[in-house]
mmCIF file of C-alpha atoms and ligand atoms in Angstrom:
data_model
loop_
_atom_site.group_PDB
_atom_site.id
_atom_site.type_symbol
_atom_site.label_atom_id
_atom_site.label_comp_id
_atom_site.label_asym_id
_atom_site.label_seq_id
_atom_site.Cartn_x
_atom_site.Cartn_y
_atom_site.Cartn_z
ATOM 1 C CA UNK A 27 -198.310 123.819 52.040
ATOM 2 C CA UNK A 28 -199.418 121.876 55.175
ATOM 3 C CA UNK A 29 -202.689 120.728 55.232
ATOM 4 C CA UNK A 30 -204.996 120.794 58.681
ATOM 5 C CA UNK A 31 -207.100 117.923 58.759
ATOM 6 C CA UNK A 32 -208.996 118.882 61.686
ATOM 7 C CA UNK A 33 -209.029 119.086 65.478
ATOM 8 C CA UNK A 34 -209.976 116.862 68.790
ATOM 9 C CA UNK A 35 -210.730 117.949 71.839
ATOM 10 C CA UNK A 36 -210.736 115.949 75.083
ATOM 11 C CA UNK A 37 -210.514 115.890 78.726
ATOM 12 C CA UNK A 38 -207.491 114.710 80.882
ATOM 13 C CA UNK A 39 -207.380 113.154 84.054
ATOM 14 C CA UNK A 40 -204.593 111.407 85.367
ATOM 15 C CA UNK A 41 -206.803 108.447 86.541
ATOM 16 C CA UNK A 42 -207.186 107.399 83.054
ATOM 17 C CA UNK A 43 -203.372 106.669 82.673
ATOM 18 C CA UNK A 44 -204.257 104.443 85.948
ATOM 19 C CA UNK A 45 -207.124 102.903 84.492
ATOM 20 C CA UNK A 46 -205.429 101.961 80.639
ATOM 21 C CA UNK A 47 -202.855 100.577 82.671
ATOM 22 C CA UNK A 48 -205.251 97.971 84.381
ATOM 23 C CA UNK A 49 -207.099 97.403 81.311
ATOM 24 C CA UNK A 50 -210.219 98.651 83.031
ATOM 25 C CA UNK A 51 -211.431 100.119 79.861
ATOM 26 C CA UNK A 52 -215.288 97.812 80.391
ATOM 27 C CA UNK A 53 -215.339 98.069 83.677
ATOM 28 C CA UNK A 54 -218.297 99.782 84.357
ATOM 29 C CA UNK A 55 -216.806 103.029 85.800
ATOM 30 C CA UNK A 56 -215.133 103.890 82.627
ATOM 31 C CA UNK A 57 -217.414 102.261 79.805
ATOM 32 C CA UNK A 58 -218.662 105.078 79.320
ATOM 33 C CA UNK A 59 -215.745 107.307 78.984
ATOM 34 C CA UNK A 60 -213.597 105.327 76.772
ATOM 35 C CA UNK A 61 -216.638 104.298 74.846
ATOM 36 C CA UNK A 62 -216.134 107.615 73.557
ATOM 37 C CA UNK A 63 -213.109 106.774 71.842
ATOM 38 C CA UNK A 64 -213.116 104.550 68.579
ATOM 39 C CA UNK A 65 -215.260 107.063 66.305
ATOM 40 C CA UNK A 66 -212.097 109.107 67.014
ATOM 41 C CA UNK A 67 -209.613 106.311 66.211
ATOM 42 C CA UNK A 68 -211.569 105.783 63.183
ATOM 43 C CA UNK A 69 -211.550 109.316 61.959
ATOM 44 C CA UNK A 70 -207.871 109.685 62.609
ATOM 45 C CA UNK A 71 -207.429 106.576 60.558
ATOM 46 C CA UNK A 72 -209.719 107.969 57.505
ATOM 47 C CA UNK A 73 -207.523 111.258 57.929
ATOM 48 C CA UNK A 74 -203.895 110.228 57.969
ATOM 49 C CA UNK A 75 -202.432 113.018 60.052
ATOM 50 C CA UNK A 76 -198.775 113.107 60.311
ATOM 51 C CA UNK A 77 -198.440 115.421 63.147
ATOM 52 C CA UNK A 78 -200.660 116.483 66.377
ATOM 53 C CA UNK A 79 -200.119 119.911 67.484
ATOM 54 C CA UNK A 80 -201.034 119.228 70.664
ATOM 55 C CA UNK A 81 -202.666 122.241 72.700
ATOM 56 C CA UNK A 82 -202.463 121.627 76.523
ATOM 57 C CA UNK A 83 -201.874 123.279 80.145
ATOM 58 C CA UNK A 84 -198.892 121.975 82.032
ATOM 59 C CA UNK A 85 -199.708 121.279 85.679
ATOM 60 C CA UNK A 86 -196.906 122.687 87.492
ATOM 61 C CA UNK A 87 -194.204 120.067 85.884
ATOM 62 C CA UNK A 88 -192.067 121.485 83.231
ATOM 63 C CA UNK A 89 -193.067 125.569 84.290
ATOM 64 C CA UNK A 90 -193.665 126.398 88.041
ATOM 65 C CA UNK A 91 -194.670 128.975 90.043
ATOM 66 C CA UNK A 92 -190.654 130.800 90.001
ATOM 67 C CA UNK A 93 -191.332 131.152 85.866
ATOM 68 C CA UNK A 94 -194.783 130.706 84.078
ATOM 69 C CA UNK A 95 -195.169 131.854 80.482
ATOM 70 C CA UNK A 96 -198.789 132.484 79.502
ATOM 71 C CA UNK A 97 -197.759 130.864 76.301
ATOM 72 C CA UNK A 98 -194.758 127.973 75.392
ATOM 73 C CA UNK A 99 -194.027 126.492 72.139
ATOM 74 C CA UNK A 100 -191.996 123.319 72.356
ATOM 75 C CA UNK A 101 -189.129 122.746 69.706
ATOM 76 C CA UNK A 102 -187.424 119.963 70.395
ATOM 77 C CA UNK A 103 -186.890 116.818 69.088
ATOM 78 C CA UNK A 104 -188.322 114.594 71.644
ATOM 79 C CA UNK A 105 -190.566 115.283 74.523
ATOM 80 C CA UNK A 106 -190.139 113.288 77.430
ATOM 81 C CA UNK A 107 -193.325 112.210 80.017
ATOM 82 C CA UNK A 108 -192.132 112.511 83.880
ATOM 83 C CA UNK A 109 -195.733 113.408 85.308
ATOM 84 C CA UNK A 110 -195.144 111.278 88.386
ATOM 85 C CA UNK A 111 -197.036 107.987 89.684
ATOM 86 C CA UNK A 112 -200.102 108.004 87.708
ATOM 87 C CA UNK A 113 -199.840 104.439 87.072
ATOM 88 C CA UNK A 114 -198.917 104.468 83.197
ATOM 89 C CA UNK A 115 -196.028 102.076 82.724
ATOM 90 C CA UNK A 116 -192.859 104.246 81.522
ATOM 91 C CA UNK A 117 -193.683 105.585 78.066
ATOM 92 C CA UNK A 118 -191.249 106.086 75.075
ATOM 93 C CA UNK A 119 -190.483 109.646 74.304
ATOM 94 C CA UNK A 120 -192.813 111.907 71.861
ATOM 95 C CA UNK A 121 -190.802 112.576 68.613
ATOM 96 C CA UNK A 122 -191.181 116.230 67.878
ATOM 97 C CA UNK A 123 -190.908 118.264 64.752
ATOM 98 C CA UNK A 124 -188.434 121.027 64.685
ATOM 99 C CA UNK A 125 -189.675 122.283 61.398
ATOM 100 C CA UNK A 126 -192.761 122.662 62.086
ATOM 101 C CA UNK A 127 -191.916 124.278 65.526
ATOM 102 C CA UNK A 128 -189.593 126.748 64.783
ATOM 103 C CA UNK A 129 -192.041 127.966 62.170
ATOM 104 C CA UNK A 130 -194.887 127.998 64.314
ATOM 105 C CA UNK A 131 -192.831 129.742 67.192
ATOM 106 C CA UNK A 132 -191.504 132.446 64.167
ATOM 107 C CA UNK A 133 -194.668 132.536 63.318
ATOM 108 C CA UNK A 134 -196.311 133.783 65.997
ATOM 109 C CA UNK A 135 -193.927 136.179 67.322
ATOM 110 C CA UNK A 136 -194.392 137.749 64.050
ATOM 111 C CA UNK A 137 -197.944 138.278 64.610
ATOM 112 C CA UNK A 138 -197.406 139.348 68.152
ATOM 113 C CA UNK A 139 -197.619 136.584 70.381
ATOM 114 C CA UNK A 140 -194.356 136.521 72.804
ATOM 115 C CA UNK A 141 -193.836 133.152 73.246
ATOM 116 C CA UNK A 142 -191.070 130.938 75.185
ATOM 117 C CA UNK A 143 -189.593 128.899 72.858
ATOM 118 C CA UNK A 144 -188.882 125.265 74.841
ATOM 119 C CA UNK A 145 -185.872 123.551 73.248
ATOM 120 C CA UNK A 146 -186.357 121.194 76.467
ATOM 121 C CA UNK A 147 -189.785 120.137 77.337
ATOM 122 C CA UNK A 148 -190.906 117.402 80.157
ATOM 123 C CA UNK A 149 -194.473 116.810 79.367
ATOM 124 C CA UNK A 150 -197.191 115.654 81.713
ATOM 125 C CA UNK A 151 -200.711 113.707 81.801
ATOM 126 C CA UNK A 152 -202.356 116.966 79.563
ATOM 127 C CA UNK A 153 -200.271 115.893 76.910
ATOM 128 C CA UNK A 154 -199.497 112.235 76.977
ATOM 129 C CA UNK A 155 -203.140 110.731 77.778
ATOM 130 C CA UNK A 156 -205.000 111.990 74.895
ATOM 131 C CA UNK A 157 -202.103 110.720 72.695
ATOM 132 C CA UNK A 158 -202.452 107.213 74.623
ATOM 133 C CA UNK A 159 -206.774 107.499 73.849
ATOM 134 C CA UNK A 160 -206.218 108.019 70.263
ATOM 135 C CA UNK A 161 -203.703 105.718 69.123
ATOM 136 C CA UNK A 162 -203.989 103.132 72.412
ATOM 137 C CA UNK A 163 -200.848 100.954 73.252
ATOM 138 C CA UNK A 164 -198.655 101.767 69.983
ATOM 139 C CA UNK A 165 -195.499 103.271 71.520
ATOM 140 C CA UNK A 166 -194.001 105.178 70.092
ATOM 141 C CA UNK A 167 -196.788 107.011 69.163
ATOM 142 C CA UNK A 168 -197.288 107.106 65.209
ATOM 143 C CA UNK A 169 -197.538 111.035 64.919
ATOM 144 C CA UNK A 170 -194.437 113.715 65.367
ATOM 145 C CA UNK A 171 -195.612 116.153 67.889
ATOM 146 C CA UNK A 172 -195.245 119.874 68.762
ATOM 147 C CA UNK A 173 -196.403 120.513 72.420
ATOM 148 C CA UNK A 174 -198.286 123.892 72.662
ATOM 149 C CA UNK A 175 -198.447 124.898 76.603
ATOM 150 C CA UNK A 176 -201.202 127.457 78.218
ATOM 151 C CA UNK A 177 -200.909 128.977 81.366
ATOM 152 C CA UNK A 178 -204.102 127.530 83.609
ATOM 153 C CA UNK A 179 -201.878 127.501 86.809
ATOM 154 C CA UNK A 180 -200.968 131.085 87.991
ATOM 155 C CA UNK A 181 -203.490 134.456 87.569
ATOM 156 C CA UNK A 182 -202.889 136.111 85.736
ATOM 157 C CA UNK A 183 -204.239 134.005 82.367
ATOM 158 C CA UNK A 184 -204.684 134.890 79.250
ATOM 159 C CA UNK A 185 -208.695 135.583 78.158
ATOM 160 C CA UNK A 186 -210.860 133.594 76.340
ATOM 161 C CA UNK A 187 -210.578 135.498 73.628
ATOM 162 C CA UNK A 188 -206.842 135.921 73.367
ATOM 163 C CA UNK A 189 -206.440 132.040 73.039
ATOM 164 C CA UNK A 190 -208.995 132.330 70.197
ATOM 165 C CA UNK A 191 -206.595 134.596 68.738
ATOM 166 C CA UNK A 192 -203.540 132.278 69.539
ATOM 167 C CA UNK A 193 -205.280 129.194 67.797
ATOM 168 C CA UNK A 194 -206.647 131.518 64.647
ATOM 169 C CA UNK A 195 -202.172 132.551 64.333
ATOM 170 C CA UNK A 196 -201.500 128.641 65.023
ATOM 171 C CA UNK A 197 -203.749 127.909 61.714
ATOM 172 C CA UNK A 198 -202.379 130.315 59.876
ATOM 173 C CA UNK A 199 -198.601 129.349 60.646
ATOM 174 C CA UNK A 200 -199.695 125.669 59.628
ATOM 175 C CA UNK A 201 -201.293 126.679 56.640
ATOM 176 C CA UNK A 202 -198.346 128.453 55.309
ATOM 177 C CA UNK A 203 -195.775 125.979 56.323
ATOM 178 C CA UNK A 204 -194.245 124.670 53.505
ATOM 179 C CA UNK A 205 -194.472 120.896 54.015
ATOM 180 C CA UNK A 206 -197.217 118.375 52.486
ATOM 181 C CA UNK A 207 -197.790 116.696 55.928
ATOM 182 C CA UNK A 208 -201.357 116.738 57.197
ATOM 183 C CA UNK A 209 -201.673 118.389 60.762
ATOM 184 C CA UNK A 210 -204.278 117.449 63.905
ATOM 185 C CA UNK A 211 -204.987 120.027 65.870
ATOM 186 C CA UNK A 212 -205.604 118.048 69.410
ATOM 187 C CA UNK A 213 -206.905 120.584 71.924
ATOM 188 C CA UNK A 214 -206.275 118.726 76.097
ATOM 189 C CA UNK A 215 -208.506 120.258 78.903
ATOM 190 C CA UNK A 216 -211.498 120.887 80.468
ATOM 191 C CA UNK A 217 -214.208 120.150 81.181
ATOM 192 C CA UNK A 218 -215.510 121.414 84.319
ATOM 193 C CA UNK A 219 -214.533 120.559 87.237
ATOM 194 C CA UNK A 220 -212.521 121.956 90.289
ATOM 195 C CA UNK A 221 -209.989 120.357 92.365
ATOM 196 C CA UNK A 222 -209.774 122.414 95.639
ATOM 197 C CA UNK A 223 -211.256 125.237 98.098
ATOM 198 C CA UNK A 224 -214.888 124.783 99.158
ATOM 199 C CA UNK A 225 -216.547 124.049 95.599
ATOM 200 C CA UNK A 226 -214.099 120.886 95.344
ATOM 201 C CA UNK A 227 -215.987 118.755 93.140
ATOM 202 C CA UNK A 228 -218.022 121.212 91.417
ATOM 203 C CA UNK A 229 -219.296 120.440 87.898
ATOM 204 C CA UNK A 230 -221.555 122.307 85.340
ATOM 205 C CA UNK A 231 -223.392 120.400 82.935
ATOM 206 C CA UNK A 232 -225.754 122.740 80.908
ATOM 207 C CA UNK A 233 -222.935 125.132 80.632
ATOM 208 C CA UNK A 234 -220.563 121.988 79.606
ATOM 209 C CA UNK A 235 -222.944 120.903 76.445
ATOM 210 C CA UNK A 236 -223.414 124.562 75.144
ATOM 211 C CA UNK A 237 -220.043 125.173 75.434
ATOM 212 C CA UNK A 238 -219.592 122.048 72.972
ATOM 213 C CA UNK A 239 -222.408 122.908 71.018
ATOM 214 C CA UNK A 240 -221.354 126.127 70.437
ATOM 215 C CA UNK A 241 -217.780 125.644 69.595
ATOM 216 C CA UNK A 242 -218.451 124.343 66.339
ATOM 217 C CA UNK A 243 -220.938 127.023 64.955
ATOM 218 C CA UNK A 244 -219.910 129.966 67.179
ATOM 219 C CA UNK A 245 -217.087 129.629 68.795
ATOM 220 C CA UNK A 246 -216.677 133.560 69.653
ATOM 221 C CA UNK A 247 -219.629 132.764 71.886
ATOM 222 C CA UNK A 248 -217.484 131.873 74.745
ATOM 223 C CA UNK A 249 -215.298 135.092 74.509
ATOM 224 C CA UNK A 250 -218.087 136.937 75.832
ATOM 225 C CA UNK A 251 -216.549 134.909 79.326
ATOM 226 C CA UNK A 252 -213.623 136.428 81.520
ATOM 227 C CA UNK A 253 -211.712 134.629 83.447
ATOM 228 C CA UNK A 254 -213.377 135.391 86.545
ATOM 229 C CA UNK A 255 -216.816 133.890 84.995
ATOM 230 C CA UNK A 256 -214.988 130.640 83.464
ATOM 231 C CA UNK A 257 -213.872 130.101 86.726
ATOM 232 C CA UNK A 258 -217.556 130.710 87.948
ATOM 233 C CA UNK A 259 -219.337 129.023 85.310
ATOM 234 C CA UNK A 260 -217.159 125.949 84.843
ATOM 235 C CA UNK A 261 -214.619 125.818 88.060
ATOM 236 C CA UNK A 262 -211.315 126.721 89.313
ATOM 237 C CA UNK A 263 -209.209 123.997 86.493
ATOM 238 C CA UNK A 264 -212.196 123.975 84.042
ATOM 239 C CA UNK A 265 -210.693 127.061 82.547
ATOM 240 C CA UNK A 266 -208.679 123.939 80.505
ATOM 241 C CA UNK A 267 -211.229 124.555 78.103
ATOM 242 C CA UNK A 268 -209.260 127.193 76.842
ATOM 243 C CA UNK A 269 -207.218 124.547 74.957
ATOM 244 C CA UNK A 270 -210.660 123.642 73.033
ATOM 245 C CA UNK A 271 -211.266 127.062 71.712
ATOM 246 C CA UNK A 272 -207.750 127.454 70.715
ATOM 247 C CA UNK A 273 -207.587 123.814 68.924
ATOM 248 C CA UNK A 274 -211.094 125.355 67.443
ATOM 249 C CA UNK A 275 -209.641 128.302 66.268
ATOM 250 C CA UNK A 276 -206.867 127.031 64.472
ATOM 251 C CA UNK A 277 -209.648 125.550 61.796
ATOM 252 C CA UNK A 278 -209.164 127.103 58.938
ATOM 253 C CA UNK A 279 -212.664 127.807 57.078
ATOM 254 C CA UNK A 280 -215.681 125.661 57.693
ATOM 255 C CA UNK A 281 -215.909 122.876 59.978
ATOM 256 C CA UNK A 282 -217.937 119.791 60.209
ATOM 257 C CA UNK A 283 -218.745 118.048 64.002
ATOM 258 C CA UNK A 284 -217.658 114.332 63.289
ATOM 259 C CA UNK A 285 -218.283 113.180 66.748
ATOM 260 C CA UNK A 286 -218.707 114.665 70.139
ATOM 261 C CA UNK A 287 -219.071 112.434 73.730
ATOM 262 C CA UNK A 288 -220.205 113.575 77.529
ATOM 263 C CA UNK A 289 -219.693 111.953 80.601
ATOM 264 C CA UNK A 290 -219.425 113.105 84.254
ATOM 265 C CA UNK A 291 -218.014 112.313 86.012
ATOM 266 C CA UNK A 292 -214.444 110.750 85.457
ATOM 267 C CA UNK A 293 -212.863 111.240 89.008
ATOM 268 C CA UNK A 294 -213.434 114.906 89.538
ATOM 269 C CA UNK A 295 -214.062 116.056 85.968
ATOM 270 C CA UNK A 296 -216.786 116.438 83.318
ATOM 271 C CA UNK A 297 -215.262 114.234 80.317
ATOM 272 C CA UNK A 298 -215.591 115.292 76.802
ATOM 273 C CA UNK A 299 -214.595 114.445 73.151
ATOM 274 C CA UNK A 300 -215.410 116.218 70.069
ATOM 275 C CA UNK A 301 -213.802 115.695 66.530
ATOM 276 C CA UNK A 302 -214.566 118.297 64.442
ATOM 277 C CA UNK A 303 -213.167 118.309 60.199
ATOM 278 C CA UNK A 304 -212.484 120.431 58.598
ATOM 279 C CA UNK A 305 -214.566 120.403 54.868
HETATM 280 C C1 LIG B 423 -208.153 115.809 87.636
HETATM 281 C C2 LIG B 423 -208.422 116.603 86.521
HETATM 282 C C3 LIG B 423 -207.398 117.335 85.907
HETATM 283 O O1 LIG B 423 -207.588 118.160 84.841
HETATM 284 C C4 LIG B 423 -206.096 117.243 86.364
HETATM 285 O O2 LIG B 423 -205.143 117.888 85.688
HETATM 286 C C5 LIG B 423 -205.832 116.468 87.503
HETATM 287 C C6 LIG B 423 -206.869 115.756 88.131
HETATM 288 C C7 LIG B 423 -209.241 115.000 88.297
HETATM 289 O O3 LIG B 423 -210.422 115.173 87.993
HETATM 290 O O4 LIG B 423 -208.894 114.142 89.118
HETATM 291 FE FE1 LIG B 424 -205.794 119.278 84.220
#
């Protein structure tokens, strides 16, 4: 059976794709963001994963307003970036893993979850930057991918702890595929931050770190939250963290944090990284 290795869990913002472009990695703006980085790269490397199921929240590219599933499983076998003019030179396609996503997507309608299968998939800055952190300038990417796509973008969304729920069916579909690769869960989101309306700009910080802190030992903790209160606590688009908790959840057993970074802000966002193992 497939093994999960473990999960990471980062921001996006479409600036970085701009600033990996210009090499502006040590300029002092963004030290301390992609700083963050190599424990990650080296963990990855200690772990071997084959495949990154890659949790993340399209921004209005591939699903729009006309047709939004709350939850999309990708199953094709390549995913194609077209988030537009970003500044990230034209990227290869993302090879996928049919296998491995028509298993997941049988798996979970099995246990409930209606999903909408995607046998075409455009993918956007949620799903191609954190590939780009982790494994930096080698296009194509090393790892097969299969895109897993949460509505943030229309009310209504799906609760805190649904997603839970969503990641705890994702590890168990892994965990019974029959396949010896080794699985990353990558969860792409968050932190706070909000884009528009009058608390443009708006960032939480306290709630931020026990949010992280928490999603290792306790990660119910943050189901207590409704939508209404993420949106509250951590700002209209910082309900991305939903992607965390359902990377988290996915973790079968006990988990160990390898490595967790904070910064705020990158553009409008609180920035963090965790790695967590799974023992
Ligand atoms: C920003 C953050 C996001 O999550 C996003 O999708 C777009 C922009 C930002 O902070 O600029
Ligand atoms: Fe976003």
């Amino acid at each position: 059976m497939a093994t999960i290795v473990g999960s990471v869990t980062t921001s996006h913002v479409p600036a970085i794709g701009r600033a990996i472009a210009q090499n502006l990695q040590q300029d002092p703006y963004w030290q301390p963001f992609f700083a963050g980085f190599p424990p990650a790269r080296e963990w990855l490397a200690r772990v071997k994963p084959d495949i990154a199921v890659l949790i993340y929240n399209d921004h209005g590219l591939n699903f729009f307003l006309d047709k939004m599933p709350t939850f999309a499983v990708g199953a094709a076998a390549q995913y194609h970036n077209a988030d537009e003019g970003w500044g990230l030179p034209t990227l290869p396609p993302y090879v996928g893993d049919l296998d491995l996503s028509w298993h997941l997507i049988e798996s979970l309608v099995a246990e409930e979850f209606d999903i909408t299968s995607c046998q075409e998939m455009l993918v956007d800055h949620a799903f191609t930057l954190p590939l780009e952190l982790l494994w930096p300038g080698q296009r194509p990417c090393p790892v097969r991918t299969v895109p897993v796509c949460i509505n943030t973008v229309q009310f209504p969304l799906p609760s805190a702890a649904r997603c839970f729920k969503l990641g705890l069916a994702i590890g168990r579909a892994i965990e019974s595929w029959d396949s010896a690769a080794r699985v990353v869960l990558i969860g792409s989101g968050g932190l706070s931050h909000q884009l528009d309306g009058q608390r443009a700009g708006f960032i939480n910080k306290e709630f931020d770190l026990l949010f992280m802190e928490k999603l290792t030992s306790d990660p119910l903790w943050v189901t207590r939250y409704s939508i209404a209160d993420l949106v509250e606590l951590t700002g209209t688009q910082g309900v991305e963290l939903l992607m965390w908790l359902t990377a988290r959840g996915a973790l079968p057993g006990e988990v160990s944090l390898v490595h967790a970074n904070y910064h705020v802000p990158i553009s409008n966002t609180a920035s963090g990284l965790m790695v967590m193992e799974v023992v």
